[in-house]
Amino acid sequence: MACDPATWRRCAAASVVQICLLLPVLAGCSGSMPPPTPGVADQQPAPRGGRPAGGGQEAAGVARGPAKVVVAKARRESKPPGVPATVEDPGHATSSPDADPGPPVPGPATDAPPLRDPILPPPPPDPDPARLAAAGIRRLDGAHLTLFTDLPASPDVDELPLVFDAAVAPWCAYFRVPPQRAATWKIVGHVIDRKERFQAAMLLPDDLPPFLNGYQRGHELWLYEQPSAYYRRHMLLHEGTHAFMNGMLAGCGPPWYMEGTAELLATHHWHDGQLQLAYFPRRRDEVEQWGRIKIVRTEVAAGRLLSLEEIMSFGPTAHLRNEPYAWCWAAAAFLDGHPAFAGRFRQLSDYVNPPGSDLTARFWQLFAADRRQLMEQWQLFALNVDYGYDVTREAIEYAPPGQEFVGAQEVSVRADRGWQSTGLRVAAGTPYHLVAAGRYQVAREPQIWWCEPGGVTIRYVAGRPLGMLLAAVSDPSQPLATLTPLAEPVAIGLEADVTFSTAGTLFLRINESPAELEDNAGEVTVRVALGSPPSGAVRDSPD
C-alpha cells in the first residue's frame, strides 16, 4: 500500500531512519495491492557505484543486454545460496529479433552515486519459543528469511523461505549489488492468518499502522494470508523487493518506481525449485488472483489510458487503490522488457538515493532524445496489453525517413514483428496504390497456418482477419499530441488505394495479436506507388 510523504522521503534518503509513519487511514508501507476480484540494446549500466564485484568483473548474473526474466535455483541449505542468476532476453521469442540500439544515453552510468549503507533499526530479537507455541505460530528458517506463520504446514507455505532465498541472487543481479554484500543479509517475515495470534506472541507491534495486505519496515515484513499460493508468494516477493532495496540501496525512489519495480520483480514463475522474477505471464492461470492486466484493460476500455507522465505523478497515497499498482507494473514491465529502453530504465536504481536526487527527472533526461518514440510505443503497449504480450517483437525500429518518393517503391514486412517503418515518407492528400504479395505463417499449432495479405477469415483479431496487411502513417519528427495514428490503422489486404490525411512515415504490419507473434514466419512484399484512387478509395480512417 502507500505511505505518507515522510515515508517516501525516507525511501530517498540514507540518513533517515527507515521507519514508516503512516496516517491511520493508510493501508501500509511498501505493500501490495489487494487481489482483484477473480473474473537491453542501449547502454547498460555498470556495477553500482563503479565498484565491480570479483576483481573488476561484473557481478554474477548482471545482464549485458536488454533483459526481463531473471532465473535462480533454490537450494535447501542454511548458508547463503550463492547461486548466480541468469538473465534471459526480453519477450518470448526463441530467437530474439534484432534490437533497436536507440539513441546514445546521456551521461555514463559510472556517474551514479556509490552504494550507501542504510540506517535501519536493529533486527528484532528472537521471540520466545514458548510464546510462539502457545499462540500456534511456527518458525521457518531460510538463509535470508526467518518466517513466522500460523498457517498449517503445507508445501506451498513451508517453501516460502526457499522462494525468498532464490530471489536474492536475481535481486543482486538486477540492482547490480555485489553478491557478497548480500551474503549475510537477512530479514524477518510474518504470514498472518489470525491477527490476534501474532499480537499475543508480540510479533505485531502496536506502532504498526493498519494495512490491508502487506507492510515492510526495516528488517521486517508482514503479510496477511492471500486466496492463492501464487499471490501469497507474490506478496512476499513484493515486500521482499522493498526490503532488499532499503537494505542494499538505502532507498526505493518515488512511488511509481518503488511500486512499479516491486510489482515487476514480484511477478514470477516458480516451478520445481526454479524461480523467475520479472516474469511476463503467458496465461491467466499462471498468476492466480494477480489481475494487473485485467485492470489495465478495464481502465483503457473505460477511456482512462494513462500516460507515463500521469503514472509518474502518483503521490504517496495513490496506492490505496488497486489501479495504480496495475499501471506501475505495466510501465515497469514495458520499460524493462523493451530492447531499446531497458538499459536506461535499469540505470534508475542508481538514483533511488542520495538526498536531493530526482529519479523521475533523471528518467526524462535519459529519454529526452527519443521521448516521442517512447510515448508512442507506450500507448500501443497499454492499448493492447494481454497475457503473453511480446514486448520485444512489438518494439518498433524507426528507420530514418526518406524524401517523398515518386514512381514506386517496394518494401518487405516481417510476419513476426509488430509495426515496421518503411522509411517511405508519404504526403497528405496524395493518393497511393499499395499491392501486397507473399505467403507466410501465422501459427504452427496444431499445424502450420499459411496466410496471404488478405488474411484468414476463420479467425479475427481486433475485428479484422488474422494476418491481413495493415497500414498507418506516423511522423516521428513531430510531437505526439494525441493518440498515435498507429492505433487506428487502415486495412490494405492484397491491394488498396489510400489517401492519408497527414504526412509522415508509412508503417506496415500484419494483423496479429501481440501475444502470438513468436510462431509467425515469413514476410510480405508490398509495392507502394503514386496513383489516382477510383471511386470509393480507402481513406486513412478505421474501417
PDB file of N, CA and C in Angstrom, residues 33-102:
ATOM      1  N   MET A  33      -1.012  -4.455  -3.697  1.00  0.00           N
ATOM      2  CA  MET A  33      -2.418  -4.184  -3.906  1.00  0.00           C
ATOM      3  C   MET A  33      -3.257  -5.391  -3.517  1.00  0.00           C
ATOM      4  N   PRO A  34      -4.495  -5.143  -3.041  1.00  0.00           N
ATOM      5  CA  PRO A  34      -5.368  -6.271  -2.747  1.00  0.00           C
ATOM      6  C   PRO A  34      -5.618  -7.068  -4.014  1.00  0.00           C
ATOM      7  N   PRO A  35      -5.778  -8.389  -3.897  1.00  0.00           N
ATOM      8  CA  PRO A  35      -6.050  -9.173  -5.099  1.00  0.00           C
ATOM      9  C   PRO A  35      -7.359  -8.742  -5.725  1.00  0.00           C
ATOM     10  N   PRO A  36      -7.401  -8.579  -7.045  1.00  0.00           N
ATOM     11  CA  PRO A  36      -8.639  -8.155  -7.680  1.00  0.00           C
ATOM     12  C   PRO A  36      -9.684  -9.247  -7.619  1.00  0.00           C
ATOM     13  N   THR A  37     -10.896  -8.817  -7.821  1.00  0.00           N
ATOM     14  CA  THR A  37     -11.961  -9.801  -7.885  1.00  0.00           C
ATOM     15  C   THR A  37     -11.664 -10.768  -9.013  1.00  0.00           C
ATOM     16  N   PRO A  38     -11.733 -12.112  -8.806  1.00  0.00           N
ATOM     17  CA  PRO A  38     -11.354 -13.045  -9.862  1.00  0.00           C
ATOM     18  C   PRO A  38     -12.053 -12.728 -11.191  1.00  0.00           C
ATOM     19  N   GLY A  39     -12.474 -13.126 -11.799  1.00  0.00           N
ATOM     20  CA  GLY A  39     -13.260 -12.854 -13.066  1.00  0.00           C
ATOM     21  C   GLY A  39     -12.696 -12.869 -14.280  1.00  0.00           C
ATOM     22  N   VAL A  40      19.219  -5.401 -22.774  1.00  0.00           N
ATOM     23  CA  VAL A  40      18.802  -4.061 -23.228  1.00  0.00           C
ATOM     24  C   VAL A  40      19.792  -3.722 -24.311  1.00  0.00           C
ATOM     25  N   ALA A  41      19.178  -3.089 -25.367  1.00  0.00           N
ATOM     26  CA  ALA A  41      20.013  -2.818 -26.555  1.00  0.00           C
ATOM     27  C   ALA A  41      20.780  -1.520 -26.412  1.00  0.00           C
ATOM     28  N   ASP A  42      20.280  -0.576 -25.597  1.00  0.00           N
ATOM     29  CA  ASP A  42      21.030   0.644 -25.396  1.00  0.00           C
ATOM     30  C   ASP A  42      22.050   0.457 -24.286  1.00  0.00           C
ATOM     31  N   GLN A  43      22.703   1.512 -23.871  1.00  0.00           N
ATOM     32  CA  GLN A  43      23.837   1.394 -22.960  1.00  0.00           C
ATOM     33  C   GLN A  43      23.426   0.769 -21.639  1.00  0.00           C
ATOM     34  N   GLN A  44      24.181  -0.241 -21.207  1.00  0.00           N
ATOM     35  CA  GLN A  44      23.878  -0.926 -19.962  1.00  0.00           C
ATOM     36  C   GLN A  44      24.592  -0.266 -18.803  1.00  0.00           C
ATOM     37  N   PRO A  45      23.934  -0.165 -17.655  1.00  0.00           N
ATOM     38  CA  PRO A  45      24.596   0.420 -16.502  1.00  0.00           C
ATOM     39  C   PRO A  45      25.713  -0.462 -15.986  1.00  0.00           C
ATOM     40  N   ALA A  46      26.721   0.191 -15.441  1.00  0.00           N
ATOM     41  CA  ALA A  46      27.848  -0.527 -14.860  1.00  0.00           C
ATOM     42  C   ALA A  46      27.482  -1.017 -13.474  1.00  0.00           C
ATOM     43  N   PRO A  47      28.310  -1.888 -12.858  1.00  0.00           N
ATOM     44  CA  PRO A  47      28.069  -2.255 -11.467  1.00  0.00           C
ATOM     45  C   PRO A  47      27.947  -1.015 -10.609  1.00  0.00           C
ATOM     46  N   ARG A  48      27.124  -1.082  -9.590  1.00  0.00           N
ATOM     47  CA  ARG A  48      26.751   0.099  -8.829  1.00  0.00           C
ATOM     48  C   ARG A  48      27.958   0.817  -8.245  1.00  0.00           C
ATOM     49  N   GLY A  49      27.924   2.136  -8.415  1.00  0.00           N
ATOM     50  CA  GLY A  49      28.927   2.975  -7.803  1.00  0.00           C
ATOM     51  C   GLY A  49      30.320   2.723  -8.347  1.00  0.00           C
ATOM     52  N   GLY A  50      30.427   2.080  -9.497  1.00  0.00           N
ATOM     53  CA  GLY A  50      31.738   1.821 -10.055  1.00  0.00           C
ATOM     54  C   GLY A  50      32.536   0.825  -9.252  1.00  0.00           C
ATOM     55  N   ARG A  51      31.857   0.001  -8.449  1.00  0.00           N
ATOM     56  CA  ARG A  51      32.560  -0.975  -7.619  1.00  0.00           C
ATOM     57  C   ARG A  51      32.208  -2.368  -8.092  1.00  0.00           C
ATOM     58  N   PRO A  52      32.878  -2.863  -9.123  1.00  0.00           N
ATOM     59  CA  PRO A  52      32.556  -4.192  -9.631  1.00  0.00           C
ATOM     60  C   PRO A  52      32.920  -5.276  -8.647  1.00  0.00           C
ATOM     61  N   ALA A  53      32.160  -6.366  -8.732  1.00  0.00           N
ATOM     62  CA  ALA A  53      32.430  -7.484  -7.841  1.00  0.00           C
ATOM     63  C   ALA A  53      33.474  -8.392  -8.458  1.00  0.00           C
ATOM     64  N   GLY A  54      34.320  -8.961  -7.635  1.00  0.00           N
ATOM     65  CA  GLY A  54      35.217 -10.014  -8.077  1.00  0.00           C
ATOM     66  C   GLY A  54      36.341  -9.543  -8.951  1.00  0.00           C
ATOM     67  N   GLY A  55      37.222  -8.695  -8.422  1.00  0.00           N
ATOM     68  CA  GLY A  55      38.416  -8.313  -9.143  1.00  0.00           C
ATOM     69  C   GLY A  55      38.145  -7.566 -10.425  1.00  0.00           C
ATOM     70  N   GLY A  56      37.173  -6.649 -10.371  1.00  0.00           N
ATOM     71  CA  GLY A  56      36.926  -5.800 -11.516  1.00  0.00           C
ATOM     72  C   GLY A  56      35.966  -6.374 -12.533  1.00  0.00           C
ATOM     73  N   GLN A  57      35.408  -7.555 -12.294  1.00  0.00           N
ATOM     74  CA  GLN A  57      34.425  -8.125 -13.203  1.00  0.00           C
ATOM     75  C   GLN A  57      33.035  -7.739 -12.729  1.00  0.00           C
ATOM     76  N   GLU A  58      32.081  -7.792 -13.645  1.00  0.00           N
ATOM     77  CA  GLU A  58      30.706  -7.514 -13.256  1.00  0.00           C
ATOM     78  C   GLU A  58      30.201  -8.596 -12.318  1.00  0.00           C
ATOM     79  N   ALA A  59      29.280  -8.190 -11.446  1.00  0.00           N
ATOM     80  CA  ALA A  59      28.678  -9.154 -10.531  1.00  0.00           C
ATOM     81  C   ALA A  59      27.999 -10.256 -11.319  1.00  0.00           C
ATOM     82  N   ALA A  60      28.045 -11.465 -10.784  1.00  0.00           N
ATOM     83  CA  ALA A  60      27.465 -12.612 -11.486  1.00  0.00           C
ATOM     84  C   ALA A  60      26.008 -12.353 -11.795  1.00  0.00           C
ATOM     85  N   GLY A  61      25.634 -12.659 -12.999  1.00  0.00           N
ATOM     86  CA  GLY A  61      24.236 -12.560 -13.396  1.00  0.00           C
ATOM     87  C   GLY A  61      23.808 -11.213 -13.898  1.00  0.00           C
ATOM     88  N   VAL A  62      24.705 -10.220 -13.942  1.00  0.00           N
ATOM     89  CA  VAL A  62      24.313  -8.918 -14.438  1.00  0.00           C
ATOM     90  C   VAL A  62      24.084  -9.001 -15.934  1.00  0.00           C
ATOM     91  N   ALA A  63      22.950  -8.473 -16.383  1.00  0.00           N
ATOM     92  CA  ALA A  63      22.622  -8.545 -17.802  1.00  0.00           C
ATOM     93  C   ALA A  63      23.539  -7.657 -18.612  1.00  0.00           C
ATOM     94  N   ARG A  64      24.022  -8.153 -19.745  1.00  0.00           N
ATOM     95  CA  ARG A  64      24.819  -7.353 -20.658  1.00  0.00           C
ATOM     96  C   ARG A  64      23.984  -6.821 -21.814  1.00  0.00           C
ATOM     97  N   GLY A  65      22.725  -7.186 -21.899  1.00  0.00           N
ATOM     98  CA  GLY A  65      21.836  -6.714 -22.943  1.00  0.00           C
ATOM     99  C   GLY A  65      20.476  -6.497 -22.338  1.00  0.00           C
ATOM    100  N   PRO A  66      19.482  -6.137 -23.130  1.00  0.00           N
ATOM    101  CA  PRO A  66      18.151  -5.949 -22.578  1.00  0.00           C
ATOM    102  C   PRO A  66      17.677  -7.236 -21.942  1.00  0.00           C
ATOM    103  N   ALA A  67      17.034  -7.127 -20.807  1.00  0.00           N
ATOM    104  CA  ALA A  67      16.673  -8.353 -20.116  1.00  0.00           C
ATOM    105  C   ALA A  67      15.433  -8.154 -19.293  1.00  0.00           C
ATOM    106  N   LYS A  68      14.703  -9.246 -19.097  1.00  0.00           N
ATOM    107  CA  LYS A  68      13.486  -9.152 -18.318  1.00  0.00           C
ATOM    108  C   LYS A  68      13.342 -10.293 -17.338  1.00  0.00           C
ATOM    109  N   VAL A  69      13.664 -11.481 -17.693  1.00  0.00           N
ATOM    110  CA  VAL A  69      13.404 -12.631 -16.847  1.00  0.00           C
ATOM    111  C   VAL A  69      14.673 -13.040 -16.131  1.00  0.00           C
ATOM    112  N   VAL A  70      14.625 -13.053 -14.821  1.00  0.00           N
ATOM    113  CA  VAL A  70      15.781 -13.407 -14.024  1.00  0.00           C
ATOM    114  C   VAL A  70      15.517 -14.754 -13.378  1.00  0.00           C
ATOM    115  N   VAL A  71      16.462 -15.660 -13.461  1.00  0.00           N
ATOM    116  CA  VAL A  71      16.240 -17.032 -13.017  1.00  0.00           C
ATOM    117  C   VAL A  71      17.247 -17.396 -11.949  1.00  0.00           C
ATOM    118  N   ALA A  72      16.817 -18.074 -10.923  1.00  0.00           N
ATOM    119  CA  ALA A  72      17.727 -18.600  -9.907  1.00  0.00           C
ATOM    120  C   ALA A  72      17.197 -19.929  -9.422  1.00  0.00           C
ATOM    121  N   LYS A  73      18.063 -20.763  -8.910  1.00  0.00           N
ATOM    122  CA  LYS A  73      17.702 -22.084  -8.418  1.00  0.00           C
ATOM    123  C   LYS A  73      17.690 -22.059  -6.896  1.00  0.00           C
ATOM    124  N   ALA A  74      16.583 -22.467  -6.298  1.00  0.00           N
ATOM    125  CA  ALA A  74      16.514 -22.534  -4.855  1.00  0.00           C
ATOM    126  C   ALA A  74      17.346 -23.704  -4.351  1.00  0.00           C
ATOM    127  N   ARG A  75      17.991 -23.518  -3.214  1.00  0.00           N
ATOM    128  CA  ARG A  75      18.795 -24.583  -2.628  1.00  0.00           C
ATOM    129  C   ARG A  75      18.406 -24.768  -1.176  1.00  0.00           C
ATOM    130  N   ARG A  76      18.284 -25.998  -0.775  1.00  0.00           N
ATOM    131  CA  ARG A  76      17.862 -26.295   0.587  1.00  0.00           C
ATOM    132  C   ARG A  76      19.085 -26.339   1.491  1.00  0.00           C
ATOM    133  N   GLU A  77      19.646 -25.155   1.748  1.00  0.00           N
ATOM    134  CA  GLU A  77      20.818 -25.039   2.616  1.00  0.00           C
ATOM    135  C   GLU A  77      20.581 -23.898   3.584  1.00  0.00           C
ATOM    136  N   SER A  78      21.289 -23.938   4.694  1.00  0.00           N
ATOM    137  CA  SER A  78      21.165 -22.863   5.656  1.00  0.00           C
ATOM    138  C   SER A  78      22.105 -21.720   5.356  1.00  0.00           C
ATOM    139  N   LYS A  79      23.088 -21.928   4.514  1.00  0.00           N
ATOM    140  CA  LYS A  79      24.015 -20.864   4.161  1.00  0.00           C
ATOM    141  C   LYS A  79      23.450 -20.078   2.978  1.00  0.00           C
ATOM    142  N   PRO A  80      23.981 -18.864   2.725  1.00  0.00           N
ATOM    143  CA  PRO A  80      23.510 -18.110   1.566  1.00  0.00           C
ATOM    144  C   PRO A  80      23.666 -18.933   0.302  1.00  0.00           C
ATOM    145  N   PRO A  81      22.664 -18.946  -0.566  1.00  0.00           N
ATOM    146  CA  PRO A  81      22.683 -19.841  -1.705  1.00  0.00           C
ATOM    147  C   PRO A  81      23.800 -19.573  -2.686  1.00  0.00           C
ATOM    148  N   GLY A  82      24.200 -18.309  -2.880  1.00  0.00           N
ATOM    149  CA  GLY A  82      25.299 -18.018  -3.776  1.00  0.00           C
ATOM    150  C   GLY A  82      25.079 -18.521  -5.185  1.00  0.00           C
ATOM    151  N   VAL A  83      23.824 -18.537  -5.630  1.00  0.00           N
ATOM    152  CA  VAL A  83      23.516 -19.065  -6.949  1.00  0.00           C
ATOM    153  C   VAL A  83      23.593 -17.929  -7.952  1.00  0.00           C
ATOM    154  N   PRO A  84      24.440 -18.034  -8.955  1.00  0.00           N
ATOM    155  CA  PRO A  84      24.484 -16.954  -9.941  1.00  0.00           C
ATOM    156  C   PRO A  84      23.190 -16.895 -10.723  1.00  0.00           C
ATOM    157  N   ALA A  85      22.673 -15.706 -10.868  1.00  0.00           N
ATOM    158  CA  ALA A  85      21.451 -15.542 -11.645  1.00  0.00           C
ATOM    159  C   ALA A  85      21.786 -15.550 -13.116  1.00  0.00           C
ATOM    160  N   THR A  86      20.845 -15.994 -13.905  1.00  0.00           N
ATOM    161  CA  THR A  86      20.972 -15.858 -15.343  1.00  0.00           C
ATOM    162  C   THR A  86      19.860 -14.959 -15.818  1.00  0.00           C
ATOM    163  N   VAL A  87      20.084 -14.304 -16.931  1.00  0.00           N
ATOM    164  CA  VAL A  87      19.123 -13.344 -17.431  1.00  0.00           C
ATOM    165  C   VAL A  87      18.805 -13.671 -18.864  1.00  0.00           C
ATOM    166  N   GLU A  88      17.518 -13.795 -19.144  1.00  0.00           N
ATOM    167  CA  GLU A  88      17.086 -14.118 -20.497  1.00  0.00           C
ATOM    168  C   GLU A  88      16.700 -12.849 -21.233  1.00  0.00           C
ATOM    169  N   ASP A  89      16.691 -12.935 -22.567  1.00  0.00           N
ATOM    170  CA  ASP A  89      16.287 -11.802 -23.377  1.00  0.00           C
ATOM    171  C   ASP A  89      14.823 -11.487 -23.115  1.00  0.00           C
ATOM    172  N   PRO A  90      14.437 -10.203 -23.272  1.00  0.00           N
ATOM    173  CA  PRO A  90      13.038  -9.846 -23.061  1.00  0.00           C
ATOM    174  C   PRO A  90      12.157 -10.450 -24.129  1.00  0.00           C
ATOM    175  N   GLY A  91      10.873 -10.479 -23.806  1.00  0.00           N
ATOM    176  CA  GLY A  91       9.923 -11.051 -24.750  1.00  0.00           C
ATOM    177  C   GLY A  91       9.914 -12.562 -24.662  1.00  0.00           C
ATOM    178  N   HIS A  92       9.239 -13.175 -25.597  1.00  0.00           N
ATOM    179  CA  HIS A  92       9.036 -14.612 -25.536  1.00  0.00           C
ATOM    180  C   HIS A  92       9.536 -15.311 -26.790  1.00  0.00           C
ATOM    181  N   ALA A  93      10.351 -14.608 -27.560  1.00  0.00           N
ATOM    182  CA  ALA A  93      10.839 -15.214 -28.790  1.00  0.00           C
ATOM    183  C   ALA A  93      11.941 -16.209 -28.493  1.00  0.00           C
ATOM    184  N   THR A  94      11.917 -17.351 -29.184  1.00  0.00           N
ATOM    185  CA  THR A  94      13.004 -18.306 -29.006  1.00  0.00           C
ATOM    186  C   THR A  94      14.297 -17.769 -29.579  1.00  0.00           C
ATOM    187  N   SER A  95      14.204 -16.955 -30.605  1.00  0.00           N
ATOM    188  CA  SER A  95      15.366 -16.232 -31.097  1.00  0.00           C
ATOM    189  C   SER A  95      14.940 -14.792 -31.288  1.00  0.00           C
ATOM    190  N   SER A  96      15.520 -13.890 -30.477  1.00  0.00           N
ATOM    191  CA  SER A  96      15.039 -12.521 -30.456  1.00  0.00           C
ATOM    192  C   SER A  96      15.341 -11.803 -31.756  1.00  0.00           C
ATOM    193  N   PRO A  97      14.433 -10.962 -32.230  1.00  0.00           N
ATOM    194  CA  PRO A  97      14.718 -10.139 -33.395  1.00  0.00           C
ATOM    195  C   PRO A  97      15.834  -9.161 -33.081  1.00  0.00           C
ATOM    196  N   ASP A  98      16.412  -8.604 -34.118  1.00  0.00           N
ATOM    197  CA  ASP A  98      17.454  -7.608 -33.910  1.00  0.00           C
ATOM    198  C   ASP A  98      16.884  -6.464 -33.101  1.00  0.00           C
ATOM    199  N   ALA A  99      17.674  -6.010 -32.140  1.00  0.00           N
ATOM    200  CA  ALA A  99      17.207  -4.967 -31.238  1.00  0.00           C
ATOM    201  C   ALA A  99      17.503  -3.590 -31.810  1.00  0.00           C
ATOM    202  N   ASP A 100      16.624  -2.643 -31.502  1.00  0.00           N
ATOM    203  CA  ASP A 100      16.846  -1.261 -31.873  1.00  0.00           C
ATOM    204  C   ASP A 100      17.862  -0.663 -30.916  1.00  0.00           C
ATOM    205  N   PRO A 101      19.004  -0.182 -31.409  1.00  0.00           N
ATOM    206  CA  PRO A 101      20.016   0.313 -30.487  1.00  0.00           C
ATOM    207  C   PRO A 101      19.595   1.569 -29.760  1.00  0.00           C
ATOM    208  N   GLY A 102      18.644   2.323 -30.292  1.00  0.00           N
ATOM    209  CA  GLY A 102      18.211   3.524 -29.614  1.00  0.00           C
ATOM    210  C   GLY A 102      19.268   4.605 -29.683  1.00  0.00           C
TER     211      GLY A 102
END
